[in-house]
Structure formats: C-alpha cells, structure tokens
Short mmCIF file of C-alpha atoms in Angstrom, two decimals:
data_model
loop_
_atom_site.label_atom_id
_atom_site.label_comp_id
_atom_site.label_asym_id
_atom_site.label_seq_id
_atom_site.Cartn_x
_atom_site.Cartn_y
_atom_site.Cartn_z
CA UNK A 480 0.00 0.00 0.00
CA UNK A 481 2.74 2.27 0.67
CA UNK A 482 6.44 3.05 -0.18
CA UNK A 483 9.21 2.47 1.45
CA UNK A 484 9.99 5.83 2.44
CA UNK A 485 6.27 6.28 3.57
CA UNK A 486 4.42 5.98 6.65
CA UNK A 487 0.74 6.04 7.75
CA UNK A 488 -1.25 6.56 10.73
CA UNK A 489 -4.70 6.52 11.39
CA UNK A 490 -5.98 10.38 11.54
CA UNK A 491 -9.24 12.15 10.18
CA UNK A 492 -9.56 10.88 6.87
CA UNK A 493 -8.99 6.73 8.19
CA UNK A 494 -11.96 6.02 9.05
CA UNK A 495 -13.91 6.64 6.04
CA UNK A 496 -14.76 3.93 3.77
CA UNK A 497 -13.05 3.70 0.28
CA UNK A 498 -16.26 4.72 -1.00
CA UNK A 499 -16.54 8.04 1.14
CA UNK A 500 -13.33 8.68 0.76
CA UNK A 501 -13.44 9.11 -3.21
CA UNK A 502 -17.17 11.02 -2.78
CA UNK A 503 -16.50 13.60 -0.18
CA UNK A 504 -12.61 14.50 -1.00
CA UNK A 505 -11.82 13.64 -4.60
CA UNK A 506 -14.32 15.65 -6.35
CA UNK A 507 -11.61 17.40 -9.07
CA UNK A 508 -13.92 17.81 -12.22
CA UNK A 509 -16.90 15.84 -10.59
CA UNK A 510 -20.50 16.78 -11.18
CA UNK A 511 -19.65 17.83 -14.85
CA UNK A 512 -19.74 15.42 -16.47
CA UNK A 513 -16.63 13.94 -15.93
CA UNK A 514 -15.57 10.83 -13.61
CA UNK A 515 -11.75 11.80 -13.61
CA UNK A 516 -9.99 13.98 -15.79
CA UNK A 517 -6.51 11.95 -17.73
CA UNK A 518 -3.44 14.22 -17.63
CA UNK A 519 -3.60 14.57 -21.53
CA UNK A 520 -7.42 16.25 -21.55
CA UNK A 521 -8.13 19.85 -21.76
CA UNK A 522 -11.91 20.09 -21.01
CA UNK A 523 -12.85 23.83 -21.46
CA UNK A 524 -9.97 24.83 -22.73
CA UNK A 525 -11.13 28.55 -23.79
CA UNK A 526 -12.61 30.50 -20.97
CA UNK A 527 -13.46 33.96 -19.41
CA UNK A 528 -9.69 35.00 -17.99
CA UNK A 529 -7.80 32.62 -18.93
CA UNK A 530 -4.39 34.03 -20.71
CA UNK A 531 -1.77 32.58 -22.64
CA UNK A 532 0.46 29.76 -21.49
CA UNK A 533 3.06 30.61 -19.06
CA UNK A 534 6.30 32.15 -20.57
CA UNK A 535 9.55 30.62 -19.29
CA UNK A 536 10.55 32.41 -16.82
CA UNK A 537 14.18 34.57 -16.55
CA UNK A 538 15.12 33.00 -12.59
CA UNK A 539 18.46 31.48 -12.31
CA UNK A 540 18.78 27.04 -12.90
CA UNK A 541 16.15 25.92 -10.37
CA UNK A 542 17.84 24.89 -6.80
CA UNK A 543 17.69 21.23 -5.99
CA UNK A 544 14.98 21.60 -3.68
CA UNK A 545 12.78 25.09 -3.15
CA UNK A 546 9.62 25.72 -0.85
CA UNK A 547 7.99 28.75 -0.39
CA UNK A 548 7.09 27.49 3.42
CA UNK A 549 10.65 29.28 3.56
CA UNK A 550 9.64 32.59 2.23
CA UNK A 551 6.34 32.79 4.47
CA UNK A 552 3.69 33.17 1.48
CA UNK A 553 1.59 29.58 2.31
CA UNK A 554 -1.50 30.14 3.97
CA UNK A 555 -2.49 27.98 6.73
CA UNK A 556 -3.62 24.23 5.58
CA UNK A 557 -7.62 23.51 5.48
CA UNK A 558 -10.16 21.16 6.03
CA UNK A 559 -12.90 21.06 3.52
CA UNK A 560 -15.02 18.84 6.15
CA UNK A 561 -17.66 16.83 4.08
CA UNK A 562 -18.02 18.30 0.83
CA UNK A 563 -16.02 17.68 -2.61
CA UNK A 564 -14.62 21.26 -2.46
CA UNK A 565 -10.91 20.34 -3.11
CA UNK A 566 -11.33 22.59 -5.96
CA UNK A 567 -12.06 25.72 -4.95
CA UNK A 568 -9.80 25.14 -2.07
CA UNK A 569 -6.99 24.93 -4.31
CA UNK A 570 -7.37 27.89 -6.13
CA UNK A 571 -8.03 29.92 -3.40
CA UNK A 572 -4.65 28.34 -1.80
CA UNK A 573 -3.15 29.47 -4.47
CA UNK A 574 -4.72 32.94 -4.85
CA UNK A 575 -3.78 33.52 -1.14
CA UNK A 576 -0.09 32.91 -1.79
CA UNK A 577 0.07 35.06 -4.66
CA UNK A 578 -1.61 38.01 -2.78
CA UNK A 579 0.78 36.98 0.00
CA UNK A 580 3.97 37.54 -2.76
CA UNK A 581 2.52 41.27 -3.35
CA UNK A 582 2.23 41.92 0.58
CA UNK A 583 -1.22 41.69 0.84
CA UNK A 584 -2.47 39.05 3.55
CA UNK A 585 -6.16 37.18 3.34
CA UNK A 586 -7.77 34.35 3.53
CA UNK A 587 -10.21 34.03 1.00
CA UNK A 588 -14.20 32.34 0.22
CA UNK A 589 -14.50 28.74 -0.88
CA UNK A 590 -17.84 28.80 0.63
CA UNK A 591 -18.50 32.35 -2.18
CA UNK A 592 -17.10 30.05 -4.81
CA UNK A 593 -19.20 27.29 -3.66
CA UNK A 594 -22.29 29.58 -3.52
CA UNK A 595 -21.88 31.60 -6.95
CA UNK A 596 -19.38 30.09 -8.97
CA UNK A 597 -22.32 28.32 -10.96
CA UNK A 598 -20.42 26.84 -13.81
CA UNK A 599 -19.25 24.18 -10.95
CA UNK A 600 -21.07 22.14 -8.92
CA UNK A 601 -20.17 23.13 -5.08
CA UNK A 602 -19.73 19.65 -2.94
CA UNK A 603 -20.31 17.28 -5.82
CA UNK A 604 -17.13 19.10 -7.73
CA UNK A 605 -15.31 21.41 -10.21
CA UNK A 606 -12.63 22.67 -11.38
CA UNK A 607 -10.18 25.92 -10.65
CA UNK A 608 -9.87 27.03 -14.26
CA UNK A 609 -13.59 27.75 -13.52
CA UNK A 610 -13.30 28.66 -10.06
CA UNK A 611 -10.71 31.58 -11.67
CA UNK A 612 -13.46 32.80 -14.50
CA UNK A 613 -16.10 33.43 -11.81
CA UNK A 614 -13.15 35.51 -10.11
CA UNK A 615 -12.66 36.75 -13.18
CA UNK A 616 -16.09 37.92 -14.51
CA UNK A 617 -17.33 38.72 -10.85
CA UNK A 618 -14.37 41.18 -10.62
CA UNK A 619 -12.99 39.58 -7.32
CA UNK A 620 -13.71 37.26 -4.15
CA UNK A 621 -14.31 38.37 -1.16
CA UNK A 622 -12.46 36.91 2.24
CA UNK A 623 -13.87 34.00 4.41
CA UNK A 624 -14.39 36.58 7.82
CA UNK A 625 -16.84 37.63 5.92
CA UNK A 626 -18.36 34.85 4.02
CA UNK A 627 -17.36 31.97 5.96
CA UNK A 628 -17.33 28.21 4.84
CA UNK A 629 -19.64 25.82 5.74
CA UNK A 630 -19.87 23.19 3.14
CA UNK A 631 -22.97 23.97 2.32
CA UNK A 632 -23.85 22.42 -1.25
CA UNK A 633 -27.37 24.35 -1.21
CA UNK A 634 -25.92 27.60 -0.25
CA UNK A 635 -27.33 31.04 -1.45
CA UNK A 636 -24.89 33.58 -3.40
CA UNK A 637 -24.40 36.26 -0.81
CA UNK A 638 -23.57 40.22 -1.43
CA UNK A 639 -19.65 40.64 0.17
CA UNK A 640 -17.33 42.71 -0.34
CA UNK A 641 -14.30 41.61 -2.62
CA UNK A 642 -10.77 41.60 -1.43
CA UNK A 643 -9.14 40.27 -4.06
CA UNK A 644 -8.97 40.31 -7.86
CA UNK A 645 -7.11 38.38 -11.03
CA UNK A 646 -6.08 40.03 -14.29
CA UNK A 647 -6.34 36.77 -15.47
CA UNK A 648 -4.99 33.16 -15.05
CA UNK A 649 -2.64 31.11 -16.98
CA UNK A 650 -2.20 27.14 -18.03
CA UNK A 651 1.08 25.46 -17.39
CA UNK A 652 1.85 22.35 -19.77
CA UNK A 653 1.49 19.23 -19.04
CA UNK A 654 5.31 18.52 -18.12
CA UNK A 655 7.44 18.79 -15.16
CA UNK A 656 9.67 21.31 -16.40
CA UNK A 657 6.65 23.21 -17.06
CA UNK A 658 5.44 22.63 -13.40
CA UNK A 659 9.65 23.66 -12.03
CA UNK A 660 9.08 27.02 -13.59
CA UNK A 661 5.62 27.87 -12.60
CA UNK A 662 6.40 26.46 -9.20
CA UNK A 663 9.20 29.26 -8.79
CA UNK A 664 7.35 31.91 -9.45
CA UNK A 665 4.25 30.85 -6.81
CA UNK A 666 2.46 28.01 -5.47
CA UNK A 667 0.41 26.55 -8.14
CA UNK A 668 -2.90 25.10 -8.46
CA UNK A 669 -3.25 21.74 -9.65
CA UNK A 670 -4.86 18.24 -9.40
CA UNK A 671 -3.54 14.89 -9.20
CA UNK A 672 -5.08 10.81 -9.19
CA UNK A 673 -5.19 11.06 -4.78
CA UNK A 674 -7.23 7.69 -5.01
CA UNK A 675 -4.24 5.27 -3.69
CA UNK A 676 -4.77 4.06 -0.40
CA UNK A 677 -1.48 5.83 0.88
CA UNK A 678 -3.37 8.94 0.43
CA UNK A 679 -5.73 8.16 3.02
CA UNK A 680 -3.64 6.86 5.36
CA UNK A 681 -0.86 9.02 4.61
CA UNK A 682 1.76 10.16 7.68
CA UNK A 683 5.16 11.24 6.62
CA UNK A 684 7.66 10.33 3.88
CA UNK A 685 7.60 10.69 -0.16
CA UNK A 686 4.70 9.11 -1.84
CA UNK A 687 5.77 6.77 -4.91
CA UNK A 688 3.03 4.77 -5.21
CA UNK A 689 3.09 2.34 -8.33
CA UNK A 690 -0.40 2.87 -8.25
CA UNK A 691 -0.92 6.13 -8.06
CA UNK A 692 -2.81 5.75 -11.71
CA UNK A 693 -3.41 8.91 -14.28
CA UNK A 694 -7.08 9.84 -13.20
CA UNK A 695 -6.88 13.13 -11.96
CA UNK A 696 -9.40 13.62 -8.82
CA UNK A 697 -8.37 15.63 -6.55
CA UNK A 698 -7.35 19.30 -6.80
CA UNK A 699 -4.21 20.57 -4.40
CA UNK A 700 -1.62 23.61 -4.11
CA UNK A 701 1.61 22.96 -5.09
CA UNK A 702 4.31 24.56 -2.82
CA UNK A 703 7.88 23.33 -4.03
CA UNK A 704 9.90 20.80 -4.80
CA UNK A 705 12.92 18.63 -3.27
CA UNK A 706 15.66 15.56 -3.99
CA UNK A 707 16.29 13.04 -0.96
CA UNK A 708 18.42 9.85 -1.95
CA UNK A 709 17.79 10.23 -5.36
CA UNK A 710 13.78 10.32 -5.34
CA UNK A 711 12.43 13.63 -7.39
CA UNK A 712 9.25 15.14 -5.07
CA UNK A 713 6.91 17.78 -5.34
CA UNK A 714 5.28 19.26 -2.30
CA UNK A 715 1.87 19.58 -2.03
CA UNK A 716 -1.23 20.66 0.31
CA UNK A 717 -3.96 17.65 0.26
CA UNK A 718 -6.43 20.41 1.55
CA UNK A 719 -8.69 17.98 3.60
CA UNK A 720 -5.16 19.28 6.40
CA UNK A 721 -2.18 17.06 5.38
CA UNK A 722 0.48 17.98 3.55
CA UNK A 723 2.53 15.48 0.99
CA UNK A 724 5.82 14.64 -0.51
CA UNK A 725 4.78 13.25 -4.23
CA UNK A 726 7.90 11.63 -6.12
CA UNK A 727 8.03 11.51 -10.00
#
C-alpha cells in the first residue's frame, strides 16, 4: 500500500470507507460530467480570464529543492469537512499565496465560490480554471471573515465585499519542467489521481506509489519541490489538512 519511504497513521480521513473517501474529498472535475480527468485532456480549454500559457521564466537554474514554506507566502492548511470542495480550495490556496507575494495578507471564500461560482457544482465538484473565471467575470472574491465556509452544497450567493482580484490566469503544460518554472514563481494550483490508499492513510515520507494511476481527482496547491536519496518530489497541500511529498 505504501512506499518504502512512507508511513501512515490513522488520523481524520482513516476512518472513512473507500467509497466516502473518493465522494466527499476527490471531487476534481466531478459533477460535470466527468468521472476523472486523464493528464492529456483539456476540457474547457477557452474561458473567461484565462491568458496565454506561461512564458519561461528569466530565474536562475532551479535549486535542488525550493519551498515557499521558507519565504512565508503559504496560507495555513484547510479542512474542507464533508463536501467535494478540493477545488475551490486549491485555487483559493493558491490565490492567497500570490496576494501573500505582493504583501497583501487574506484568507479568501470557498464557501463564495461554492455559492456563486455556478459553472461548478459546489460539494459534488469542479474545477479551478472555472473557479478563476467566476473571479474573473465577478471582478474579485471576497475573504472568508466575511463569508465563511460551511460546506454547504445548497448555499445562497451572498452580497460581500471583494478583497481580491485576477487580471487573469494562466495554463502550465502538461510537463514537469513546465510545473519547475511555474512552481518558482508561486504556489500553483493543480490536481492529481489522490485515489491510492497511501493517500488516506498518509503520515510522513515521499509518496511513490506504483499505483498512483493517471485519473486526476483531486485538486491541491503545489508549494515546491525537493531531492532526498535520489527520489524527485513535489510538495503539495492535500487540503482535507495534510500535507505530501509526491515523487516523480
């Protein structure tokens, strides 16, 4: 079930059922028609916002290993209790650190993208390319003091007042250099196949799960990356309040 360099422990997500698990936490893409997304699709690929693909960036050779837990600009880790909100977590996570990198502190909505982002589907799931249009269009988000979560999935849209707004949003392509480059220039939003039992269970160590699969589920932040003995990782936030070492 798990790697080597791995360990588990029962904690808050153990004692669900397989089955609960995969309904209430991996809801990436989920209620629109889609079961999983594969790496290689690219459902709604024009929308309100989005921009051109990221440019390669001018930073120096990436380090060996780089988190921005170092620099201060990763907002506290989550728990989206018992709704399939991974997605809006994530792109709030990594709207948060990006409005952390231009000095401006918040914590932002899930429950306002729950409540008004209509193109997704609240608890039953959705993705952050449209969680970033409603930004987008709406002309902000507000911050959770004042629109608080409650994973509601019947929730009504609520007036607020926005604290924080996006010129626009960008893809990154579907390759890990891609993923090094965006990575140093702020956490990143993304989703990965978080149906392996190790994910569940997970306590400390790298994930390298041979069966990790190439469904993608569940939507997380990505905050860095790092080399131990060898072993390539990414770190990431699994929003329902762990945080992971993935190996590639």
């Amino acid at each position: 079930m798990n790697a080597p360099s791995t360990s588990i422990e029962a904690h808050l997500l153990s004692d669900l059922t397989r089955e609960e698990f995969e309904q209430t936490v991996l809801r990436y893409g989920r209620g629109m028609g889609h079961e999983a997304f594969t790496a290689e699709e690219d459902p709604d690929a024009s929308a309100p916002g989005l921009l051109p693909p990221l440019p390669r960036s001018d930073l120096p050779p990436s380090p060996q290993n780089f988190d921005w837990r170092n620099y201060g600009v990763v907002t506290p880790v989550k728990h989206q209790g018992n709704c399939g909100s991974c997605w809006a977590f994530s792109a709030l996570g990594a709207l948060e650190s990006a409005s952390l990198l231009a000095g401006i502190p918040v914590l932002l909505s899930e429950q306002q993208l729950l409540d008004c982002s209509k193109e997704n589907y609240a608890c039953l799931g959705g993705l952050m390319r449209t969680a970033y249009s409603y930004i987008f269009t709406n002309g902000g988000v507000c911050a959770s003091s004042s629109y608080p979560y409650t994973g509601d999935n019947n929730g009504t849209c609520a007036v607020c007042t926005r604290v924080a707004r996006i010129r626009g949003f960008r893809r990154i392509a579907n390759t890990e250099a891609a993923l090094y480059d965006a990575i140093r220039q702020q956490p990143v939003a993304m989703g990965i196949t978080g149906n392996s039992l190790v994910f569940q269970f997970y306590k400390t160590g790298i994930i390298d799960s041979e069966s990790c699969g190439t469904n993608i589920n569940h939507a997380v932040v990505a905050i860095g990356y790092g080399r131990k003995n060898d072993t390539d990782y990414w770190f990431v936030l699994f929003l329902p309040s762990l945080r992971f070492n993935l190996s590639f």
